[in-house]
XYZ file of C-alpha atoms in Angstrom:
753
model
C 68.723 -132.698 -96.843
C 72.218 -131.787 -97.285
C 72.473 -132.496 -100.959
C 76.061 -133.040 -101.326
C 77.684 -132.277 -97.937
C 80.251 -134.382 -96.396
C 78.613 -136.328 -93.413
C 81.069 -138.037 -90.774
C 79.289 -139.717 -88.475
C 80.015 -142.212 -85.176
C 77.019 -144.327 -83.718
C 74.497 -142.727 -81.754
C 70.607 -142.990 -80.377
C 69.867 -139.561 -81.248
C 72.150 -137.874 -84.186
C 73.717 -134.528 -83.267
C 74.994 -132.380 -86.045
C 78.333 -129.815 -85.982
C 78.551 -127.498 -89.050
C 82.111 -126.128 -89.607
C 82.814 -123.836 -92.392
C 86.132 -122.959 -93.095
C 86.780 -119.649 -94.429
C 89.936 -117.664 -95.428
C 90.755 -114.479 -93.021
C 89.001 -111.093 -93.767
C 85.950 -112.744 -95.303
C 83.007 -114.302 -94.522
C 81.910 -115.680 -98.043
C 85.128 -116.922 -99.659
C 85.293 -121.027 -98.678
C 87.880 -122.748 -98.151
C 87.665 -126.322 -100.082
C 89.423 -129.354 -99.378
C 90.902 -128.708 -96.833
C 90.822 -131.444 -93.779
C 89.003 -130.426 -90.904
C 89.843 -132.268 -87.114
C 87.559 -132.427 -84.137
C 88.491 -133.258 -81.328
C 86.205 -134.560 -78.127
C 86.788 -131.916 -74.699
C 88.575 -132.886 -72.014
C 85.069 -131.823 -70.004
C 83.218 -134.032 -72.292
C 85.834 -136.992 -72.617
C 86.036 -139.901 -69.950
C 88.749 -141.997 -71.551
C 90.947 -140.728 -74.341
C 89.260 -137.666 -76.527
C 88.100 -139.063 -79.950
C 89.043 -137.407 -82.857
C 86.587 -137.469 -86.264
C 87.831 -135.857 -89.286
C 86.251 -134.803 -92.932
C 87.133 -132.558 -96.255
C 85.079 -129.974 -96.638
C 83.038 -129.674 -99.920
C 83.094 -127.159 -102.814
C 81.025 -124.162 -99.858
C 84.364 -124.764 -97.426
C 81.620 -126.801 -95.705
C 82.131 -130.041 -93.464
C 78.864 -131.905 -91.323
C 79.718 -134.177 -88.477
C 77.115 -135.959 -87.148
C 78.377 -136.472 -83.142
C 77.459 -138.371 -79.928
C 77.299 -135.220 -77.901
C 78.235 -131.487 -78.982
C 81.369 -131.220 -76.901
C 84.224 -131.752 -79.632
C 85.284 -128.904 -81.042
C 88.046 -127.772 -83.868
C 91.274 -128.216 -83.058
C 93.516 -128.131 -86.942
C 92.906 -126.869 -90.339
C 94.814 -128.507 -93.179
C 95.252 -127.809 -96.598
C 98.114 -127.201 -99.035
C 99.261 -123.442 -99.026
C 97.655 -122.436 -95.737
C 99.076 -122.213 -92.350
C 97.902 -124.790 -89.669
C 96.803 -124.432 -86.231
C 99.893 -125.660 -85.347
C 101.998 -123.336 -86.461
C 99.905 -120.360 -84.863
C 100.054 -121.801 -81.744
C 102.626 -119.255 -80.412
C 100.574 -116.535 -81.814
C 97.051 -117.049 -81.634
C 96.715 -113.893 -79.575
C 98.324 -111.469 -82.021
C 96.270 -113.686 -84.784
C 93.344 -112.293 -84.340
C 89.926 -114.069 -83.968
C 90.029 -117.157 -85.452
C 86.992 -119.292 -84.506
C 83.075 -118.522 -84.195
C 80.595 -120.773 -82.420
C 76.644 -120.761 -82.493
C 74.265 -122.852 -80.522
C 71.761 -124.141 -82.524
C 69.050 -125.490 -79.528
C 70.025 -127.899 -77.959
C 71.165 -130.258 -82.203
C 72.632 -128.749 -83.421
C 75.909 -126.280 -82.928
C 77.434 -124.149 -86.564
C 81.623 -123.571 -86.463
C 83.074 -120.325 -88.773
C 86.876 -120.929 -88.475
C 89.645 -118.613 -90.496
C 92.728 -119.543 -91.672
C 95.567 -117.683 -92.949
C 97.174 -118.423 -96.458
C 101.000 -118.374 -96.118
C 100.816 -115.629 -98.233
C 98.775 -113.471 -95.848
C 100.780 -114.976 -93.141
C 103.575 -112.883 -93.861
C 102.580 -109.645 -93.670
C 100.270 -110.971 -90.794
C 104.006 -111.914 -88.129
C 106.623 -109.574 -89.255
C 108.536 -111.432 -86.451
C 107.125 -115.023 -86.440
C 110.984 -116.626 -85.973
C 114.402 -115.930 -84.225
C 116.010 -115.142 -87.397
C 113.562 -112.429 -87.902
C 113.260 -110.708 -85.425
C 116.838 -110.888 -84.282
C 117.302 -109.266 -87.982
C 114.575 -106.717 -86.618
C 116.841 -105.363 -82.901
C 120.190 -106.041 -84.988
C 119.203 -101.997 -86.305
C 119.595 -100.944 -82.648
C 122.024 -103.506 -80.709
C 124.792 -102.070 -82.988
C 124.884 -100.077 -81.204
C 126.737 -102.357 -78.375
C 129.586 -102.830 -81.348
C 129.950 -106.059 -83.550
C 129.155 -109.035 -81.491
C 125.752 -110.035 -81.341
C 123.247 -111.169 -79.369
C 123.687 -112.097 -75.860
C 120.079 -113.720 -75.665
C 117.477 -114.454 -77.762
C 113.656 -115.638 -75.999
C 110.298 -115.888 -76.703
C 107.259 -114.037 -74.814
C 104.547 -116.571 -75.844
C 101.848 -114.569 -74.262
C 102.578 -110.759 -74.745
C 104.017 -112.909 -78.366
C 107.526 -110.644 -77.730
C 111.023 -110.793 -78.854
C 113.737 -110.020 -76.215
C 116.973 -109.983 -77.949
C 119.861 -109.024 -75.143
C 122.963 -106.933 -75.842
C 125.538 -106.332 -73.744
C 124.445 -102.591 -73.284
C 120.637 -103.050 -73.956
C 117.095 -105.342 -74.493
C 115.671 -104.359 -77.596
C 111.643 -105.739 -77.614
C 110.374 -107.170 -81.013
C 106.893 -107.537 -81.476
C 106.312 -111.382 -82.966
C 103.091 -109.578 -85.035
C 103.959 -106.118 -86.677
C 107.845 -106.197 -86.391
C 107.946 -103.405 -84.276
C 110.721 -102.908 -81.588
C 111.409 -101.594 -77.842
C 114.213 -100.585 -76.115
C 115.517 -101.347 -72.390
C 118.474 -99.004 -72.549
C 120.184 -96.490 -69.101
C 119.303 -92.739 -70.639
C 122.100 -90.797 -69.118
C 122.134 -87.372 -67.308
C 124.804 -84.768 -69.406
C 126.303 -81.768 -69.389
C 126.208 -81.445 -72.585
C 125.885 -77.596 -73.218
C 122.101 -76.029 -74.588
C 121.570 -75.706 -78.131
C 119.550 -72.277 -76.736
C 116.216 -72.195 -78.835
C 116.941 -68.121 -80.027
C 120.293 -69.453 -82.065
C 118.749 -72.115 -83.651
C 116.102 -70.034 -84.525
C 118.789 -67.584 -85.657
C 121.100 -70.390 -87.489
C 117.385 -71.217 -89.754
C 117.161 -67.796 -90.830
C 121.394 -67.743 -91.145
C 121.015 -68.675 -94.677
C 118.655 -69.324 -97.664
C 116.388 -72.593 -97.347
C 116.575 -75.177 -99.811
C 113.079 -77.333 -100.613
C 114.549 -81.224 -99.417
C 111.257 -82.988 -99.190
C 107.093 -82.722 -98.335
C 106.294 -85.756 -96.032
C 103.123 -87.431 -96.162
C 102.437 -90.875 -95.178
C 98.406 -90.967 -94.461
C 96.364 -88.558 -97.031
C 94.730 -87.243 -93.950
C 97.596 -86.523 -92.048
C 98.646 -82.535 -92.514
C 101.639 -82.286 -94.935
C 104.951 -81.567 -93.692
C 108.172 -79.982 -95.624
C 111.662 -80.565 -94.804
C 114.061 -77.872 -96.090
C 118.552 -77.336 -94.854
C 120.648 -74.195 -95.399
C 124.752 -74.357 -95.089
C 124.193 -75.013 -90.974
C 120.726 -76.678 -90.209
C 117.652 -78.513 -90.849
C 114.154 -76.858 -90.899
C 110.870 -79.420 -90.205
C 107.647 -77.393 -91.070
C 105.263 -79.625 -89.180
C 102.118 -77.505 -90.958
C 103.308 -77.121 -94.587
C 99.755 -76.182 -95.614
C 98.744 -74.164 -98.326
C 96.850 -71.851 -96.235
C 98.509 -70.932 -93.121
C 95.977 -72.586 -90.106
C 96.189 -72.141 -86.751
C 98.962 -74.131 -85.391
C 102.471 -73.708 -86.042
C 105.302 -76.382 -85.433
C 108.875 -75.912 -85.955
C 111.763 -78.336 -85.562
C 115.190 -76.982 -85.897
C 118.013 -79.269 -86.079
C 121.749 -78.485 -85.926
C 124.122 -81.496 -86.279
C 126.811 -80.888 -84.082
C 124.853 -78.944 -81.350
C 121.302 -80.395 -81.189
C 117.623 -79.821 -82.289
C 114.817 -77.809 -81.090
C 111.622 -78.200 -81.471
C 108.675 -75.242 -80.869
C 104.932 -75.140 -81.159
C 102.237 -72.377 -81.044
C 98.648 -72.368 -81.733
C 95.934 -70.184 -81.160
C 92.315 -69.542 -83.333
C 93.959 -68.046 -85.883
C 96.871 -68.418 -87.570
C 100.311 -67.590 -85.964
C 101.894 -65.179 -88.312
C 99.167 -62.999 -87.535
C 98.145 -62.825 -83.803
C 100.039 -61.973 -80.703
C 101.075 -64.405 -77.986
C 98.261 -62.879 -76.101
C 96.111 -64.358 -78.145
C 98.047 -68.432 -78.207
C 96.361 -70.865 -76.102
C 99.518 -73.113 -76.909
C 103.653 -71.798 -76.830
C 106.212 -74.242 -76.069
C 109.390 -75.346 -77.276
C 112.423 -77.617 -76.385
C 115.874 -78.478 -77.121
C 117.707 -82.040 -76.730
C 120.949 -82.810 -77.235
C 123.171 -83.611 -80.234
C 123.137 -87.304 -81.379
C 127.136 -88.338 -82.527
C 127.389 -89.041 -86.229
C 125.099 -86.121 -87.922
C 125.590 -84.119 -90.767
C 124.675 -81.567 -92.902
C 125.241 -82.883 -96.001
C 123.068 -85.473 -94.984
C 119.464 -86.620 -97.178
C 116.668 -85.964 -94.847
C 115.303 -90.081 -95.245
C 119.394 -90.149 -93.149
C 118.808 -87.676 -90.802
C 115.158 -88.046 -89.808
C 116.725 -91.801 -89.539
C 119.326 -90.423 -87.473
C 116.758 -88.462 -84.882
C 114.854 -91.773 -84.227
C 118.141 -92.927 -82.784
C 118.763 -89.989 -80.956
C 115.094 -90.490 -79.436
C 115.667 -93.934 -78.915
C 118.800 -93.417 -76.945
C 118.704 -90.333 -74.740
C 116.484 -87.855 -73.651
C 118.195 -84.837 -72.210
C 115.922 -82.503 -73.030
C 115.076 -78.926 -71.461
C 112.037 -77.018 -72.212
C 109.596 -74.298 -71.584
C 104.652 -74.114 -71.801
C 102.828 -71.513 -71.406
C 100.160 -74.060 -70.026
C 102.543 -75.446 -67.177
C 102.282 -73.947 -63.638
C 106.291 -74.414 -63.404
C 107.031 -72.955 -66.775
C 109.819 -74.999 -67.771
C 111.995 -77.312 -66.571
C 114.546 -80.616 -67.603
C 115.259 -84.256 -67.986
C 118.896 -86.027 -66.827
C 120.659 -82.853 -66.986
C 123.284 -81.850 -64.426
C 122.676 -78.792 -62.218
C 124.310 -76.659 -63.373
C 122.484 -76.765 -66.723
C 118.974 -76.515 -64.757
C 119.541 -73.876 -63.218
C 120.667 -71.685 -65.829
C 117.500 -72.770 -67.667
C 115.418 -70.610 -66.479
C 117.849 -67.667 -67.529
C 117.024 -68.636 -70.967
C 113.257 -69.654 -71.019
C 111.854 -66.945 -68.796
C 111.581 -64.044 -71.079
C 110.957 -66.234 -74.617
C 107.872 -67.908 -73.309
C 106.402 -64.283 -72.385
C 107.401 -62.796 -75.229
C 108.381 -64.590 -78.104
C 111.944 -63.344 -80.126
C 111.222 -61.247 -83.582
C 113.304 -64.311 -85.371
C 110.567 -66.454 -84.601
C 107.974 -64.355 -86.338
C 110.364 -64.174 -88.993
C 111.231 -67.978 -89.325
C 107.455 -68.765 -89.052
C 107.039 -65.696 -92.445
C 109.953 -67.616 -94.548
C 108.438 -70.853 -94.452
C 104.667 -69.653 -95.013
C 106.322 -68.076 -98.693
C 108.004 -71.164 -98.992
C 104.961 -73.424 -98.230
C 102.902 -70.982 -100.957
C 105.544 -73.410 -102.985
C 105.875 -76.716 -101.425
C 102.930 -77.146 -98.891
C 99.676 -78.677 -99.948
C 95.453 -77.872 -99.123
C 94.609 -78.899 -95.186
C 92.916 -82.369 -95.406
C 91.094 -81.659 -92.384
C 89.584 -79.158 -94.870
C 88.435 -75.348 -93.861
C 86.364 -76.338 -90.884
C 89.538 -77.074 -88.732
C 91.188 -74.055 -88.523
C 87.981 -71.174 -87.738
C 89.743 -67.708 -87.917
C 89.100 -64.785 -85.399
C 88.438 -61.566 -86.422
C 91.481 -58.868 -86.881
C 91.304 -56.791 -83.824
C 94.010 -54.470 -81.020
C 96.696 -55.544 -79.082
C 94.716 -56.729 -75.479
C 95.722 -53.763 -73.123
C 94.685 -53.722 -69.222
C 90.859 -53.245 -69.139
C 91.062 -52.923 -64.801
C 93.511 -53.453 -61.941
C 96.878 -51.970 -61.330
C 98.616 -55.597 -59.538
C 101.566 -57.398 -60.812
C 99.614 -60.436 -61.549
C 97.543 -60.852 -64.950
C 94.417 -62.943 -65.583
C 93.155 -63.320 -69.185
C 89.134 -63.648 -69.778
C 87.947 -65.348 -72.623
C 84.104 -65.716 -73.669
C 83.019 -68.022 -75.978
C 79.067 -69.342 -77.008
C 78.746 -73.102 -75.684
C 78.509 -75.776 -78.536
C 79.087 -72.558 -81.482
C 82.675 -71.674 -79.914
C 81.806 -68.009 -81.012
C 84.002 -65.549 -79.484
C 81.530 -63.290 -77.396
C 82.325 -59.480 -77.797
C 81.016 -56.548 -75.918
C 80.834 -58.765 -72.561
C 80.934 -57.461 -69.387
C 83.646 -59.052 -67.479
C 83.593 -58.922 -63.334
C 85.925 -60.876 -61.446
C 85.825 -61.126 -57.469
C 88.472 -61.344 -54.595
C 87.759 -64.533 -52.644
C 89.084 -63.200 -49.990
C 86.681 -59.572 -50.166
C 90.450 -57.459 -49.311
C 90.181 -56.344 -53.165
C 87.645 -54.286 -55.165
C 86.051 -56.069 -57.896
C 87.496 -55.702 -61.745
C 85.446 -55.233 -64.533
C 86.482 -55.234 -68.245
C 84.974 -55.485 -71.818
C 85.273 -58.475 -74.259
C 87.491 -57.878 -78.085
C 86.902 -59.093 -80.768
C 88.407 -61.885 -79.934
C 85.827 -62.532 -76.887
C 89.236 -61.741 -74.353
C 89.362 -59.237 -71.846
C 92.710 -58.937 -69.492
C 93.253 -57.513 -65.873
C 95.947 -56.875 -63.486
C 94.945 -58.449 -60.255
C 97.010 -58.085 -57.099
C 96.941 -62.255 -56.775
C 95.778 -64.523 -59.120
C 92.576 -66.343 -56.665
C 90.212 -63.893 -58.310
C 87.411 -65.367 -59.564
C 84.748 -65.009 -62.366
C 81.602 -63.230 -60.502
C 79.553 -62.499 -63.722
C 79.541 -62.097 -67.262
C 77.504 -59.785 -68.516
C 75.572 -59.585 -72.351
C 71.729 -58.668 -73.658
C 72.717 -62.447 -76.261
C 73.767 -64.870 -73.407
C 71.922 -65.901 -70.343
C 73.206 -64.813 -66.504
C 74.821 -67.115 -64.258
C 71.153 -66.750 -62.234
C 69.554 -67.634 -65.692
C 71.476 -70.640 -66.203
C 71.953 -71.901 -62.403
C 68.191 -74.217 -62.701
C 69.388 -75.700 -65.764
C 73.261 -76.277 -65.292
C 73.048 -79.771 -64.983
C 72.236 -79.900 -68.265
C 75.587 -78.789 -69.499
C 79.099 -80.435 -70.025
C 82.245 -78.524 -70.230
C 80.522 -75.159 -68.939
C 82.928 -74.997 -66.016
C 85.353 -72.227 -65.663
C 88.548 -73.654 -66.514
C 91.390 -72.129 -65.303
C 94.607 -72.294 -67.362
C 98.600 -71.409 -66.398
C 99.335 -69.209 -69.045
C 103.170 -68.299 -68.076
C 104.442 -66.712 -65.645
C 102.806 -64.893 -62.880
C 99.536 -64.977 -65.152
C 96.732 -67.433 -65.727
C 93.568 -67.498 -68.398
C 89.701 -67.800 -67.591
C 88.292 -69.206 -69.939
C 84.000 -69.660 -70.274
C 81.545 -70.621 -71.739
C 78.016 -69.150 -72.339
C 74.488 -70.086 -73.992
C 73.038 -67.909 -75.959
C 69.296 -67.324 -75.730
C 68.817 -67.994 -79.145
C 70.707 -71.395 -79.299
C 69.208 -72.916 -76.160
C 65.185 -71.523 -77.669
C 65.944 -73.048 -81.136
C 67.764 -76.005 -79.747
C 66.580 -77.042 -75.937
C 62.726 -79.199 -76.691
C 62.429 -79.611 -72.973
C 62.361 -76.623 -70.212
C 59.548 -77.064 -68.355
C 58.235 -79.825 -66.140
C 55.179 -78.941 -67.700
C 56.831 -79.980 -71.546
C 57.949 -82.999 -70.308
C 54.922 -84.470 -68.481
C 53.052 -83.234 -72.021
C 55.174 -86.472 -73.504
C 55.461 -88.298 -71.036
C 51.004 -89.348 -70.734
C 51.213 -90.686 -73.644
C 52.677 -93.945 -71.664
C 51.709 -92.855 -68.791
C 47.575 -92.027 -69.284
C 47.276 -96.566 -69.050
C 48.139 -96.313 -65.159
C 44.821 -93.981 -65.003
C 46.801 -91.343 -62.931
C 48.680 -87.677 -62.748
C 52.318 -87.960 -62.247
C 53.394 -88.584 -58.544
C 56.740 -87.164 -59.113
C 58.179 -85.170 -62.047
C 62.276 -84.666 -61.654
C 65.498 -83.960 -63.683
C 68.549 -85.603 -62.776
C 70.442 -84.557 -66.572
C 67.029 -85.524 -67.999
C 63.365 -85.327 -67.223
C 62.496 -87.842 -65.201
C 58.636 -88.475 -64.993
C 56.703 -91.244 -62.706
C 53.100 -92.716 -62.682
C 52.183 -95.426 -60.631
C 52.513 -97.928 -63.581
C 55.728 -96.121 -65.367
C 58.824 -94.333 -64.657
C 59.080 -92.225 -67.867
C 62.519 -90.478 -68.917
C 62.034 -87.220 -71.907
C 65.260 -86.175 -73.053
C 65.694 -82.555 -72.407
C 67.048 -81.640 -75.763
C 65.205 -83.633 -77.827
C 61.815 -83.402 -76.412
C 59.077 -85.514 -78.790
C 61.973 -86.446 -80.763
C 63.766 -88.849 -79.525
C 61.448 -91.655 -77.728
C 61.581 -91.739 -74.267
C 62.670 -94.431 -72.086
C 59.547 -96.412 -70.397
C 60.249 -98.272 -67.379
C 57.115 -100.262 -66.334
C 56.526 -100.694 -62.633
C 54.007 -103.095 -62.300
C 54.225 -106.572 -62.215
C 54.276 -108.946 -65.347
C 51.902 -111.652 -64.710
C 51.521 -115.126 -65.895
C 49.038 -115.975 -69.047
C 46.965 -118.380 -70.156
C 45.793 -116.594 -73.202
C 45.796 -118.858 -76.159
C 48.236 -116.966 -78.829
C 47.977 -116.659 -82.456
C 49.610 -119.429 -84.885
C 52.115 -118.579 -87.035
C 51.633 -120.379 -89.716
C 47.643 -118.975 -89.527
C 48.919 -115.311 -89.399
C 50.817 -116.080 -92.949
C 47.416 -118.061 -94.500
C 45.495 -113.968 -93.408
C 48.113 -112.306 -94.794
C 47.550 -113.626 -98.287
C 44.226 -113.769 -97.471
C 43.337 -110.826 -100.450
C 45.608 -108.264 -101.648
C 47.852 -106.026 -99.049
C 46.893 -102.369 -99.575
C 49.563 -99.158 -98.901
C 49.369 -98.380 -95.472
C 52.396 -96.424 -94.819
C 56.066 -95.680 -95.724
C 58.213 -94.569 -92.279
C 60.782 -95.870 -89.428
C 59.189 -98.343 -87.273
C 60.006 -98.237 -83.596
C 63.717 -99.105 -82.505
C 64.803 -98.835 -85.607
C 67.737 -96.303 -87.580
C 66.490 -94.784 -90.639
C 66.124 -97.796 -92.115
C 62.466 -97.859 -93.707
C 59.352 -100.123 -93.241
C 56.700 -100.231 -95.801
C 53.431 -100.944 -93.226
C 50.390 -102.793 -95.886
C 46.656 -104.124 -95.201
C 44.213 -106.365 -95.614
C 40.465 -107.779 -94.173
C 42.258 -109.314 -91.966
C 45.842 -107.938 -90.774
C 48.314 -105.288 -90.468
C 51.681 -106.551 -92.251
C 54.733 -104.826 -91.949
C 58.139 -105.061 -94.269
C 60.839 -104.195 -91.513
C 63.023 -103.471 -94.271
C 61.390 -101.980 -96.685
C 64.191 -100.959 -98.929
C 64.461 -99.846 -102.929
C 67.352 -102.656 -102.529
C 66.753 -105.954 -101.217
C 68.480 -106.395 -98.161
C 69.682 -108.890 -95.634
C 67.813 -110.345 -93.329
C 64.214 -109.607 -94.163
C 61.990 -109.381 -91.003
C 58.258 -109.236 -92.071
C 55.368 -108.774 -88.857
C 51.424 -109.410 -89.134
C 49.281 -108.017 -86.919
C 46.069 -109.267 -86.469
C 43.773 -107.368 -83.803
C 41.875 -109.727 -82.159
C 44.592 -112.825 -81.724
C 47.938 -110.772 -81.736
C 51.344 -110.410 -83.977
C 53.379 -113.117 -85.188
C 56.917 -112.001 -86.320
C 59.294 -113.434 -88.832
C 62.932 -113.178 -89.279
C 65.313 -115.007 -91.640
C 69.209 -114.135 -93.075
C 70.462 -115.616 -96.081
C 73.784 -118.181 -95.535
C 76.729 -115.633 -96.609
C 75.042 -113.165 -98.179
C 72.235 -114.602 -99.965
C 68.891 -112.294 -100.468
C 65.981 -113.971 -98.483
C 63.375 -113.941 -101.495
C 66.059 -115.704 -103.107
C 66.664 -118.564 -100.906
C 64.820 -121.546 -99.394
C 65.369 -122.387 -95.774
C 68.504 -124.465 -96.018
C 70.331 -121.942 -97.688
C 69.601 -119.738 -94.085
C 71.808 -118.768 -91.470
C 69.224 -117.514 -89.506
C 65.398 -118.193 -89.236
C 62.982 -117.586 -86.349
C 59.702 -116.424 -85.655
C 57.727 -115.479 -82.127
C 54.224 -115.105 -81.142
C 53.242 -112.053 -79.138
C 50.025 -111.373 -77.129
C 47.495 -109.213 -78.896
C 47.337 -105.427 -77.093
C 44.577 -103.728 -77.055
C 44.037 -100.335 -79.378
C 45.598 -102.214 -82.785
C 42.916 -101.285 -85.466
C 43.762 -101.828 -89.159
C 42.508 -98.546 -90.442
C 45.533 -96.925 -88.589
C 47.749 -94.617 -90.518
C 51.642 -95.637 -89.871
C 52.114 -92.641 -87.794
C 49.120 -94.382 -85.144
C 50.327 -97.590 -85.821
C 54.216 -97.249 -84.537
C 52.846 -95.096 -81.615
C 50.640 -98.368 -80.862
C 53.832 -100.448 -81.827
C 55.777 -98.198 -78.259
C 52.574 -99.078 -76.205
C 52.846 -102.275 -76.970
C 56.160 -102.713 -76.617
C 56.119 -101.793 -72.586
C 52.798 -103.299 -71.842
C 52.540 -106.323 -73.159
C 54.939 -109.240 -72.453
C 53.512 -112.671 -72.903
C 54.923 -114.891 -75.854
C 56.505 -117.339 -77.176
C 59.623 -117.585 -79.954
C 61.875 -120.085 -81.916
C 64.916 -119.867 -83.771
C 67.860 -121.490 -85.879
C 70.659 -119.894 -83.873
C 70.095 -120.231 -80.158
C 72.425 -120.766 -77.039
C 69.497 -122.139 -75.439
C 68.382 -125.484 -74.591
C 65.768 -125.820 -77.256
C 64.881 -123.977 -79.897
C 61.753 -122.753 -79.357
C 60.861 -121.509 -75.503
C 57.688 -119.303 -74.299
C 58.097 -116.434 -71.717
C 54.829 -115.571 -69.522
C 52.741 -118.098 -70.576
C 51.397 -121.376 -68.526
C 52.229 -124.574 -68.791
C 49.694 -125.389 -71.157
C 50.700 -122.968 -73.834
C 54.719 -123.870 -72.949
C 53.788 -127.558 -73.949
C 51.476 -126.262 -76.960
C 54.560 -124.137 -78.189
C 57.012 -126.851 -78.169
C 54.996 -129.719 -79.723
C 54.380 -127.015 -82.227
C 57.643 -125.089 -83.776
C 59.545 -127.831 -85.054
C 58.621 -128.687 -88.081
C 57.813 -124.949 -89.290
C 61.554 -124.158 -87.371
C 62.843 -126.988 -90.004
C 60.973 -126.407 -93.236
C 59.272 -122.626 -93.720
C 56.204 -123.116 -94.843
C 55.381 -121.984 -99.122
C 52.785 -119.355 -97.537
C 56.010 -118.229 -96.356
C 58.424 -118.013 -99.270
C 55.535 -116.154 -100.622
C 54.175 -113.076 -98.889
C 57.991 -112.010 -98.653
C 57.737 -112.335 -102.624
C 54.240 -110.187 -102.419
C 56.150 -107.666 -99.955
C 59.550 -107.545 -102.004
C 56.988 -107.130 -104.983
C 55.446 -103.723 -103.896
C 58.864 -102.590 -102.177
C 60.363 -101.015 -105.359
C 56.900 -98.919 -105.557
C 56.132 -97.523 -101.638
C 59.889 -98.405 -100.367
C 63.083 -96.261 -100.247
C 66.663 -96.185 -100.943
C 68.515 -97.867 -97.852
C 69.887 -95.085 -95.507
C 73.362 -96.731 -95.079
C 74.058 -96.529 -99.645
C 73.550 -92.513 -99.416
């Protein structure tokens, strides 16, 4: 039966089989021939010294073993130019999954084992040896002097080398060669590089283009420049300005300053009150930099700076505290608020001048945004945001946008209420960007209402509010003595177009397809996020948004009963399917499938369903045979190593199985495809009794029954074995017939589109 496959045996009363397939890492089809495979008896299976078995893989990379029990597992694979298991042992976790075991009943195991070619292993493990780890660590260790490491240790569970130096420790990842440092970072009193000075330095003389940086084609490109004083990095060097702007200014002696602003429109054309983010930070200089360095050199120097020191002062629009310093002395910390507060509230003109200068340069040096235009919507131009109501010293900006579409709501009437009741309400209308500004006596005001003809009011939204995600008011700091309230609102037309089931009556109409089997009306209808319709025998969950466009989730409540009814023998189902020509009934998506087309046919006795009815044959193949009086039989096969089922026989199947299901009332040969799928949805909920068998299964036997009497179980145990071992000729003929019909009635595999 196994042709030229190599068999290695131990004498046993009832031989059991283990198949080992050796493949190259990253492949499911490239077998490794002439490899020596060693199986070893597991400790729990061995009463004495564990036995070992060895075999050589054949031309397809497979070896067969006959064993006295299944308690053996592969422990070594040996072949020239491949890494052995012993060599990989310290790095097994990092090497990834290298074995897969599939139990095929109680008589057979199928192991797939992957091996690394040595040429690939050196790229998989960048620091497999101590020498490789030290070479990578030395880039940082030289900071401690020329003496080299004092100690090197390997930690196997984490696959990490620890390389110790007098002044620091370097942790080297054995797999990817990345490094982490353990070093005491000092608190410094080095004078700050004021962000305003950095902006002036960047504008002090013309910028010279150095490099365009884009390590991945999906990343937003960066552009590096230099003038007589500083290096400047434009983080978003796109041909067309987008809504994010990031700029880094590096002064070799004074330090590094970074700026970032984000809005819903280009920063050069919007004002600070329309920005969603605005922050900046300034870092200490790191010794050794020079304005004459190339960009690659200064970039590497900046990497070392970040590793060895993190003394920084920062400020952020969205931070409640406004700004702070880390690893700086107290005098620096105390002086920082005087530097950042005015700049956080209103960026200097030099910021806008630098943004415009870099935009002009990006027109020549930049590239298109790889994310596309949809990632950068542009808000309409509008007048400066001025006070709408109130006379306090605290600023409150309210931004109103539509739920899901994120479009600004123009002309909405916004009402703020003082929760203490001590102050009158504040009223205002949103501008073209959906914003309105108030000046209040404190920041604890709350949104009382937002009114506009096109949107639901808070009162109208309340009964269905649980159906929306992230619709609560978002309260964010927006600089000193100011907050921003962001509120999503629901557009009436959008809701009508997208929410299919808004009432209990609509939910019951959909649920009754299943509920009518209970012989009565629903006992309760509730809506915890989706509609829950309860009947005496089932609970039906109806999706509020999709309605009848999505199959409900149905939970059967009545207990399952054991049945003595005889089942439809699979071989007889095949004979019925071949008894007369098949007539096309319809093509569509079968319940439980996702877009994959299925084709239904009928003859004088049965309905036949080709579950994977694609123009180009797929692997696997599944065929259903429905007999109105006798029941349903399902056959499924998968070709080994991707082989098409119509082209191979049973001994080249990776999987082969079949099941026979009890008949369910209501099936008619004259049904349309739509009627057949509706019937199948009900059958899958209410019909349970079945018997099945499969080549690959974790059960102790390859065949078993569910909700059938012992008599039916005994019949099945005596029936399925020969059919599982060797598929009948009728199966091959049926597969040939449905595949011949598929080019005419099938559809393109949606995964090919």
